[in-house]
Short mmCIF file of C-alpha atoms in Angstrom, two decimals:
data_model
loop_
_atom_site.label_atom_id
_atom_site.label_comp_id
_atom_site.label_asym_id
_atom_site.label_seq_id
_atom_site.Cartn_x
_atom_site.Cartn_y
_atom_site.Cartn_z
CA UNK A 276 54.11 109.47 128.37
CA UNK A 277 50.78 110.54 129.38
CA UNK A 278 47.97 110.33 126.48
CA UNK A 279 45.30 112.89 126.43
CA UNK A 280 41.78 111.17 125.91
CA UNK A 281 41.03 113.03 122.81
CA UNK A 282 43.96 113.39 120.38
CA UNK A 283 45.57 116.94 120.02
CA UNK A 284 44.15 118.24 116.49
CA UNK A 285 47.46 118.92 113.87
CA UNK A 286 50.21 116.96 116.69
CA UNK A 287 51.56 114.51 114.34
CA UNK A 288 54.39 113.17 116.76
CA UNK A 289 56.68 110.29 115.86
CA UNK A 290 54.55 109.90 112.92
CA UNK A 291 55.25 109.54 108.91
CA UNK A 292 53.83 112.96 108.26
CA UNK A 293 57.23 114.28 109.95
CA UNK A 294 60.47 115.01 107.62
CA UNK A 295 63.67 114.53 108.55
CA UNK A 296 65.77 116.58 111.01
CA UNK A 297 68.14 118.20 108.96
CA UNK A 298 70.68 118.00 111.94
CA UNK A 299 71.72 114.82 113.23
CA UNK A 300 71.53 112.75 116.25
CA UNK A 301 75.66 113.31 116.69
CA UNK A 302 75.29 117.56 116.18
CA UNK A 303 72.37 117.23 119.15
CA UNK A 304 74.78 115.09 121.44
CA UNK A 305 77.40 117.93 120.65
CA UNK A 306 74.76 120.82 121.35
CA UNK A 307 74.18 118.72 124.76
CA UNK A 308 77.37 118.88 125.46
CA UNK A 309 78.04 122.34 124.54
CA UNK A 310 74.96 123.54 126.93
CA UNK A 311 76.49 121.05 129.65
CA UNK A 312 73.40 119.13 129.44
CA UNK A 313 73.91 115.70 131.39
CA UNK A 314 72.31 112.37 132.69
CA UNK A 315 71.15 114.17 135.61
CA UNK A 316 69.79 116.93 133.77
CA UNK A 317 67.59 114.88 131.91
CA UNK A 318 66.39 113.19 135.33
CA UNK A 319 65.28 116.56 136.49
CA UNK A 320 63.56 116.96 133.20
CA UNK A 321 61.57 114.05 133.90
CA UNK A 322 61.13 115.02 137.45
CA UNK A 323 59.64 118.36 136.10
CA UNK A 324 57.71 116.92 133.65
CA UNK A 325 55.63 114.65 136.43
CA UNK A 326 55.48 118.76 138.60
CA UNK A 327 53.70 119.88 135.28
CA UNK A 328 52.21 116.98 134.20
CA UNK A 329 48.53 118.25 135.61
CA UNK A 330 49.36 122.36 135.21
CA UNK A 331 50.20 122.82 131.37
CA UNK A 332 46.88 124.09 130.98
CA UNK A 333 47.40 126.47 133.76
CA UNK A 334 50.63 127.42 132.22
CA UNK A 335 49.52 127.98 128.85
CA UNK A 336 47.06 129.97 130.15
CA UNK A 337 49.35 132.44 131.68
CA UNK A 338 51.70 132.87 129.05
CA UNK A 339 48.94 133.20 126.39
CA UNK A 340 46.20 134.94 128.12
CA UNK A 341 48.31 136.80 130.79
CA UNK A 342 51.70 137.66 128.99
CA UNK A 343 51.49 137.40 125.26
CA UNK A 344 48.24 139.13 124.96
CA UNK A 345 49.36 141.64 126.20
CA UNK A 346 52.23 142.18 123.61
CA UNK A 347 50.77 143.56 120.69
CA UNK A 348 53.40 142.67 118.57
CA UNK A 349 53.33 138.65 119.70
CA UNK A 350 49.49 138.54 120.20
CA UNK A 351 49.08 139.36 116.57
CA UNK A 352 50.36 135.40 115.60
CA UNK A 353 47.13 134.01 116.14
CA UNK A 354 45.29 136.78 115.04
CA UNK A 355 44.13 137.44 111.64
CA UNK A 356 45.30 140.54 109.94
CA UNK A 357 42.90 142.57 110.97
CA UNK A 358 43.52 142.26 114.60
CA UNK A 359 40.49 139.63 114.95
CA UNK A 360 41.07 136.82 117.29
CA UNK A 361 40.30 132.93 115.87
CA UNK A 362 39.37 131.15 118.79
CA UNK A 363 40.01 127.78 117.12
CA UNK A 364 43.42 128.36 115.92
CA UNK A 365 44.30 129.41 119.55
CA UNK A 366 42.85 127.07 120.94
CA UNK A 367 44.43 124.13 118.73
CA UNK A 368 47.82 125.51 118.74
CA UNK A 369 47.24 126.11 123.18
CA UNK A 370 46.68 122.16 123.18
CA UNK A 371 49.80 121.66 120.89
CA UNK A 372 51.70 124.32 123.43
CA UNK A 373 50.79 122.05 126.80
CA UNK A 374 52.19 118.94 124.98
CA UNK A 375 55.26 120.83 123.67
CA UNK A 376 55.86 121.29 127.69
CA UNK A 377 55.24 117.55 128.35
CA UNK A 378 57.05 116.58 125.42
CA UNK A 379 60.08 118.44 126.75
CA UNK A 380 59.90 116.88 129.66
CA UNK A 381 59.44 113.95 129.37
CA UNK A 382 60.32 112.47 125.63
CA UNK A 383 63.37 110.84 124.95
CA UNK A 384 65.43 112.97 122.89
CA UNK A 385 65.71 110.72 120.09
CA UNK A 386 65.56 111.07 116.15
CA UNK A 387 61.35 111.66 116.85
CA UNK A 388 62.07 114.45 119.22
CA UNK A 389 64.82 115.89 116.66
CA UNK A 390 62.17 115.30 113.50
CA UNK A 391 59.90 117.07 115.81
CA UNK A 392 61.58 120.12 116.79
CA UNK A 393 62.14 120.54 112.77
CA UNK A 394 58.55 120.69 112.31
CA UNK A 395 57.80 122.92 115.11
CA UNK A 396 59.77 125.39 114.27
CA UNK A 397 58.75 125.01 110.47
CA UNK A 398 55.58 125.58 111.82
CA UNK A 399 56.23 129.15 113.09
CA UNK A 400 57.94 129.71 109.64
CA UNK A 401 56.30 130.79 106.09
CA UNK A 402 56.39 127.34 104.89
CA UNK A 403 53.94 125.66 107.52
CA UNK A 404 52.74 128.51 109.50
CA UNK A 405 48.75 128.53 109.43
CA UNK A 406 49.07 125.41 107.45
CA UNK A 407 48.14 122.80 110.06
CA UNK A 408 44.62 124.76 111.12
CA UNK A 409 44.08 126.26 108.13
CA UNK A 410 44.04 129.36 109.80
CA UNK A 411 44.67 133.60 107.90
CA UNK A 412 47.37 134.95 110.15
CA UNK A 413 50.53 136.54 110.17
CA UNK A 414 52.99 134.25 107.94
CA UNK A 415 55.32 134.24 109.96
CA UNK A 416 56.95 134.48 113.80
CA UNK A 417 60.33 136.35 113.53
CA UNK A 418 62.66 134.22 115.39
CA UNK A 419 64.21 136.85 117.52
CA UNK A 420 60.68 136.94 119.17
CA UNK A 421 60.92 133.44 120.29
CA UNK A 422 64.43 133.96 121.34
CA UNK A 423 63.48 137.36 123.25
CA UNK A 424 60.44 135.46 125.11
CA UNK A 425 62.32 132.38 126.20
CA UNK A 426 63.56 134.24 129.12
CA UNK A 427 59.59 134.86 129.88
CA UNK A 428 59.01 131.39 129.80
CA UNK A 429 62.15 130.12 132.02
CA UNK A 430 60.82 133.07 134.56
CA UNK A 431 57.69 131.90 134.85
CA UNK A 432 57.48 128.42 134.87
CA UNK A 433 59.71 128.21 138.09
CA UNK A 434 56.74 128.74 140.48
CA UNK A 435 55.00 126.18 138.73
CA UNK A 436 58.13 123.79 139.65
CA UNK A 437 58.14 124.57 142.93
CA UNK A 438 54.05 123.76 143.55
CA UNK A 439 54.37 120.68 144.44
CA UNK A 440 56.28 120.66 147.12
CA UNK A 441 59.90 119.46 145.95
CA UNK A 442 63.14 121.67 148.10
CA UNK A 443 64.60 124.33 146.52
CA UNK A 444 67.59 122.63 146.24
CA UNK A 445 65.69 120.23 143.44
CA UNK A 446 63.14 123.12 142.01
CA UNK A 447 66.80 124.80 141.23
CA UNK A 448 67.84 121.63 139.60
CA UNK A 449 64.39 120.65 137.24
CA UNK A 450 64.76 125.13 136.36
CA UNK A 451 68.50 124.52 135.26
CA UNK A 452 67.63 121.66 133.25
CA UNK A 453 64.32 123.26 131.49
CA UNK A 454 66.46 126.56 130.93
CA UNK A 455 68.98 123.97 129.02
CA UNK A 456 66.21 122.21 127.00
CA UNK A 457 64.84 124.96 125.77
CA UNK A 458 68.38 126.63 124.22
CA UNK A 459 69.01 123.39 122.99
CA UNK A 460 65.32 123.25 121.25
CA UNK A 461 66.22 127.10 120.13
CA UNK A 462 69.77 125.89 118.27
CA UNK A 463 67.93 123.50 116.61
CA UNK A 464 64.80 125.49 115.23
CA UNK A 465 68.12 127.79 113.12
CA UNK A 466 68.24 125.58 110.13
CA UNK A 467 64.52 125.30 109.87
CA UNK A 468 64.71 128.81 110.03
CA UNK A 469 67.09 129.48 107.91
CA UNK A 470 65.38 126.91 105.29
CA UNK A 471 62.53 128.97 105.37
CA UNK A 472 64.56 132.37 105.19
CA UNK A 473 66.14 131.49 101.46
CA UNK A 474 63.05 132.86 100.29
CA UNK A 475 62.21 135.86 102.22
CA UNK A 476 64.23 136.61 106.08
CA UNK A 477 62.16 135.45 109.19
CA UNK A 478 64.65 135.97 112.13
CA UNK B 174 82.38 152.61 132.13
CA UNK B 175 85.35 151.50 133.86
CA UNK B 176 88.33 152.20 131.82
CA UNK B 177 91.52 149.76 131.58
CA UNK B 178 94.70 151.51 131.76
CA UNK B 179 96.20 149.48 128.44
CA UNK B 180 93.80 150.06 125.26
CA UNK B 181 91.91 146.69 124.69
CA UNK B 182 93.27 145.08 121.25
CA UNK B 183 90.61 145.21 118.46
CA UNK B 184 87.93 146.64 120.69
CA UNK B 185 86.45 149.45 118.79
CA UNK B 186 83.41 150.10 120.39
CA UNK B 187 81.61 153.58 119.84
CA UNK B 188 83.98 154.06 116.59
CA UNK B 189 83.35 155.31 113.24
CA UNK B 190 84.76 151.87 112.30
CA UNK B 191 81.63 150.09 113.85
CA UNK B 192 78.93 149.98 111.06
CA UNK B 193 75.06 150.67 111.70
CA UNK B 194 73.27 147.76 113.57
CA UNK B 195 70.51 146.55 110.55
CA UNK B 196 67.87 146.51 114.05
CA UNK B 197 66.42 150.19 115.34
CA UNK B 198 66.28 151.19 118.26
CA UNK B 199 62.86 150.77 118.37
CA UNK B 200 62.60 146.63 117.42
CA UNK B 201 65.47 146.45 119.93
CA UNK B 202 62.21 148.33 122.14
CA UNK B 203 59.84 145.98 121.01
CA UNK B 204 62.72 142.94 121.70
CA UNK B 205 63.01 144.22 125.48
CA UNK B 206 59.16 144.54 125.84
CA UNK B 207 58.78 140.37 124.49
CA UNK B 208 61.85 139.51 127.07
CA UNK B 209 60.00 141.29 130.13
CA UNK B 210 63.69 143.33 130.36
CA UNK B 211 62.03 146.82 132.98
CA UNK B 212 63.80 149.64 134.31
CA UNK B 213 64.43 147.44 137.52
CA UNK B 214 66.40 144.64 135.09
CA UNK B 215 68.29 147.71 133.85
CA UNK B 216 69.19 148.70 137.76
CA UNK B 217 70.46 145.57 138.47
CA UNK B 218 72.10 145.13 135.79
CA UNK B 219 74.15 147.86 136.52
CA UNK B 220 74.67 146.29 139.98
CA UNK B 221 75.57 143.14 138.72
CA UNK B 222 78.47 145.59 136.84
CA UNK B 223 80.00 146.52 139.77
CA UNK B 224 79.90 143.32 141.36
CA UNK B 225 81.18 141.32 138.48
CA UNK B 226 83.71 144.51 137.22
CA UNK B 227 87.21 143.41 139.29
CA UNK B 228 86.04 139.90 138.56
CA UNK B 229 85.76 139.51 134.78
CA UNK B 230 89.04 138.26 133.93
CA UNK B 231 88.63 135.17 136.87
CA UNK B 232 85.30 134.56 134.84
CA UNK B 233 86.43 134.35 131.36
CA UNK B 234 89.54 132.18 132.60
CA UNK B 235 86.96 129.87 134.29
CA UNK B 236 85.06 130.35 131.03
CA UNK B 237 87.41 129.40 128.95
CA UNK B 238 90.33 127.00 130.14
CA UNK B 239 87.50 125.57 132.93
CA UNK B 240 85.17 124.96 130.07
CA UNK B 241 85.81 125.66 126.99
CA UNK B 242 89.22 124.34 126.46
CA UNK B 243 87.89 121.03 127.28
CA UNK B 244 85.00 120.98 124.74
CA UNK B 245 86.85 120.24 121.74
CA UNK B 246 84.15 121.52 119.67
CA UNK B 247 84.04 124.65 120.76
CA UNK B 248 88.24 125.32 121.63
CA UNK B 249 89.13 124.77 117.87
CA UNK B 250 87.54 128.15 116.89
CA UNK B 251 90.50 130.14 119.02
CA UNK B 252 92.95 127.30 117.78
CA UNK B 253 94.95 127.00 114.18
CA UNK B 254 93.26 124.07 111.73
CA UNK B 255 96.23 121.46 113.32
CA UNK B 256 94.56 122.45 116.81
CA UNK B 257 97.73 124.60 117.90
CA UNK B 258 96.92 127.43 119.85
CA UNK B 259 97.18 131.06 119.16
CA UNK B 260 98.02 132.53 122.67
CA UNK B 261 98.28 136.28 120.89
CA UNK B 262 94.43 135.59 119.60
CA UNK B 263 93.27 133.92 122.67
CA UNK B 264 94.78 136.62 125.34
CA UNK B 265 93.25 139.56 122.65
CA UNK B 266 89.87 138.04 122.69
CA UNK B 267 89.68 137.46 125.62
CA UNK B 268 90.16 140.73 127.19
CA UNK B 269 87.51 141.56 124.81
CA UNK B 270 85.32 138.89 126.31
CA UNK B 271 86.08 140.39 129.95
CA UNK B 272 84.76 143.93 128.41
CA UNK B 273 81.95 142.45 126.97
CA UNK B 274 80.63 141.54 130.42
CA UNK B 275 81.40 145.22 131.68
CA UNK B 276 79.45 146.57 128.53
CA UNK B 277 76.57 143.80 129.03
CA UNK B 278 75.81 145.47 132.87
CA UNK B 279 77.37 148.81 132.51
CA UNK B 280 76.72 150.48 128.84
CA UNK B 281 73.35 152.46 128.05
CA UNK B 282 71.79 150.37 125.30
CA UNK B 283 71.49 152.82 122.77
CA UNK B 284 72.23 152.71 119.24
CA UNK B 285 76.71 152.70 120.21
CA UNK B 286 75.76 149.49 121.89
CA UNK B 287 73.20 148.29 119.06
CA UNK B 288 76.02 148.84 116.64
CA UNK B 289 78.60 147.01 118.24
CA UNK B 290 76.04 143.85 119.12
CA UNK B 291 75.97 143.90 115.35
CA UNK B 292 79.96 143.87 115.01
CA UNK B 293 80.41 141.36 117.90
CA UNK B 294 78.30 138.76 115.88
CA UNK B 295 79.69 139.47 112.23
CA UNK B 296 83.28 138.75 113.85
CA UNK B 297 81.97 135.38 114.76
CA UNK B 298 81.06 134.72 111.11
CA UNK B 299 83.45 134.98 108.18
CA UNK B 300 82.85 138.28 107.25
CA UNK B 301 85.03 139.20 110.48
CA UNK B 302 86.24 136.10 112.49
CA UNK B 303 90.22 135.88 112.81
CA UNK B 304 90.48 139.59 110.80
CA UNK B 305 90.74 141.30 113.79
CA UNK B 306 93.75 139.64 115.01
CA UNK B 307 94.90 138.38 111.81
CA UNK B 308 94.84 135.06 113.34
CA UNK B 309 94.61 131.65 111.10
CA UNK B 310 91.60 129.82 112.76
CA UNK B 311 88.20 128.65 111.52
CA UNK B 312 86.37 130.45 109.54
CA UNK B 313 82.97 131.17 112.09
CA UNK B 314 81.67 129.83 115.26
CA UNK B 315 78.42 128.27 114.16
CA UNK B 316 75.45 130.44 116.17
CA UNK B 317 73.87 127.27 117.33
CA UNK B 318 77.10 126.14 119.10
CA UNK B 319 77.13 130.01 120.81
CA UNK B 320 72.83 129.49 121.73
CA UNK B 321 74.05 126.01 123.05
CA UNK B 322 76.57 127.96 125.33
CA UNK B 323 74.68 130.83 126.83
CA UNK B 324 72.99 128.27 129.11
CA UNK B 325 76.66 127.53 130.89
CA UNK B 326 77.61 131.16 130.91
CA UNK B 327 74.41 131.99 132.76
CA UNK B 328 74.73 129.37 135.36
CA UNK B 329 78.69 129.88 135.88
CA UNK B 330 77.81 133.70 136.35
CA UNK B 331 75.85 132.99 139.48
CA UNK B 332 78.10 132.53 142.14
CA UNK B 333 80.08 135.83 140.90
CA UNK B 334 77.00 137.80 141.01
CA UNK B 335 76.88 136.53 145.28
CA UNK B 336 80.29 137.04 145.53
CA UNK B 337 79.90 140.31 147.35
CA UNK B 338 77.78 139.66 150.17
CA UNK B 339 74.19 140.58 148.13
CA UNK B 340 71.13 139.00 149.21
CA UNK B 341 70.10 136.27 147.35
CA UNK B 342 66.97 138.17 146.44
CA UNK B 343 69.29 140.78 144.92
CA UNK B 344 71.54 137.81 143.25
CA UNK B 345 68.51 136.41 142.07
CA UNK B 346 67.15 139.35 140.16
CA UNK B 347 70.55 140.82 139.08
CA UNK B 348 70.90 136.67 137.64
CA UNK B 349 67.87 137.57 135.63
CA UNK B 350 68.73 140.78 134.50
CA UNK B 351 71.53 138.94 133.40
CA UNK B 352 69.81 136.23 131.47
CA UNK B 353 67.71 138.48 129.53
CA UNK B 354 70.10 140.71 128.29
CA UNK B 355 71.89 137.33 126.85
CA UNK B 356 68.82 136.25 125.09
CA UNK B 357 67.85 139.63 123.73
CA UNK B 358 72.01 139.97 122.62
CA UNK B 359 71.51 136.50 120.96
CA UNK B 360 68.52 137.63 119.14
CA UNK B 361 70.47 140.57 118.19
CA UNK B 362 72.73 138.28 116.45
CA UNK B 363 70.31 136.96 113.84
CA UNK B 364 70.52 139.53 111.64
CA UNK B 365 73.99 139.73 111.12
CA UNK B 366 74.72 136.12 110.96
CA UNK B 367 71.94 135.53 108.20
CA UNK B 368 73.99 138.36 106.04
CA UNK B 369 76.78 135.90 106.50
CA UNK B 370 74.83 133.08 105.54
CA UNK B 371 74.28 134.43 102.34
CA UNK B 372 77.34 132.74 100.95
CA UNK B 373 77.43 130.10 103.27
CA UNK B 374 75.43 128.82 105.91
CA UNK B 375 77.12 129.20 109.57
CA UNK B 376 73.70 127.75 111.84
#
């Protein structure tokens, strides 16, 4: 795993700060299963992860700055309500982003990684959103969004795959198994999400 | 729209029986705008109808007694509680799964098509699963298990989409087309399965 030199502010990975994953390690093997997620999947994870290692900056970049500024209704998540940007929430939560892409990569998906996807997506939800950074934003990011821009994401990202120089044959492979990751990630942000919804809907 | 010479069991699409989708046409707008889904992704998406249209019933076989039927997890939900199958539910739904794909490339996505995303979902929760067919079955398919899926439908899809001589720069964007209208249909879903969840929770 690489370590950044200065520590990611509000990334509290693997540590006692992080609740429990309300689904278990058995209901992730079966969601593995179901998405036909296998042993060579996860090699081609790590493969990607060492292609991306050095360009989740890049990456971020784009799909903040390029893409998602450019949607009104997403850019407004890390504004405040009055359309204002707050450079040190975005810029906080763009660290956390480029570590969410190593950390998919390249992470053992163990109880931490299942802990952690709980309190990621609790963090896009009203009960932790803003929380971490103390920042005055929207409460909330509906869940369809996230669903609707994961296509964005598995789009883009295949170029940055392919820069270093690995066939297409194996670029094809590292795509299929980031494309899995991610739904998998995306079934198990629902029960956060539906935690969250008891008190007012968020999807 | 292609039409099938027999009337498709259960498939009421565009009926007064089909309630109002609780999404407008214009967040299914917005939903398009945060999946990058154009005008092109609409072209060839109707391309990828007419290539996929005399194949649809090889795909859902593939679909479902190449994959499904051996995921236990996933096979009980067209089976009885003892695990007996229910050919008469099966062979319904699935020529409602091969229209599904037809209405996924082929159908205007207008408020008809909103409506029925709507119905397709409730009938996977127990507000509608097994009424339809009056089959005895269980009770809902839980969303994550169908989010865990979509990653195996859209690689299986692939080789149908070349199967008619395209160029694999055609194949390639009709295969996106493809994958975006899954996610945005997925995020479609929410809505309806949270009103399930109201009485119990089917993540």
């Amino acid at each position: 795993m690489k370590t950044n030199s200065t520590p990611i502010p509000g990334y509290s990975y693997g540590t006692a700060e992080v609740a429990r994953s309300p689904v278990s390690i058995e209901q992730l093997q079966s969601l593995k299963i179901t998405a036909g997620f296998t042993d060579e999947d996860e090699r081609y994870l790590r493969l990607a992860g060492e292609v991306l290692a050095d360009q989740t900056e890049k990456i971020v970049l784009h799909w903040r700055s390029g893409i998602i500024a450019n949607i009104p209704n997403l850019a407004r998540h890390s504004r405040t309500p009055e359309g204002d940007p707050i450079p040190a929430y975005l810029g906080a939560s763009n660290l956390r982003f480029q570590q969410w892409i190593r950390d998919t990569c390249l992470r053992p998906y163990d109880q931490d990684w299942l802990d952690y996807q709980n309190e990621i997506a609790l963090r896009h939800t009203t009960l932790k959103k803003n929380k971490t950074d103390g920042a005055r934003s929207t409460p909330f990011v509906p869940f369809r969004d996230i669903l609707a821009f994961v296509p964005v994401m598995n789009e883009t990202i295949k170029p940055y795959l392919a820069a270093k120089g690995h066939s297409s044959e194996e670029v094809d492979k590292m795509h299929r198994a980031w494309m899995k990751s991610l739904q998998i990630q995306l079934a198990l942000w629902l029960a956060p999400y539906a935690e969250a919804g008891h008190t007012s809907p968020q999807w």
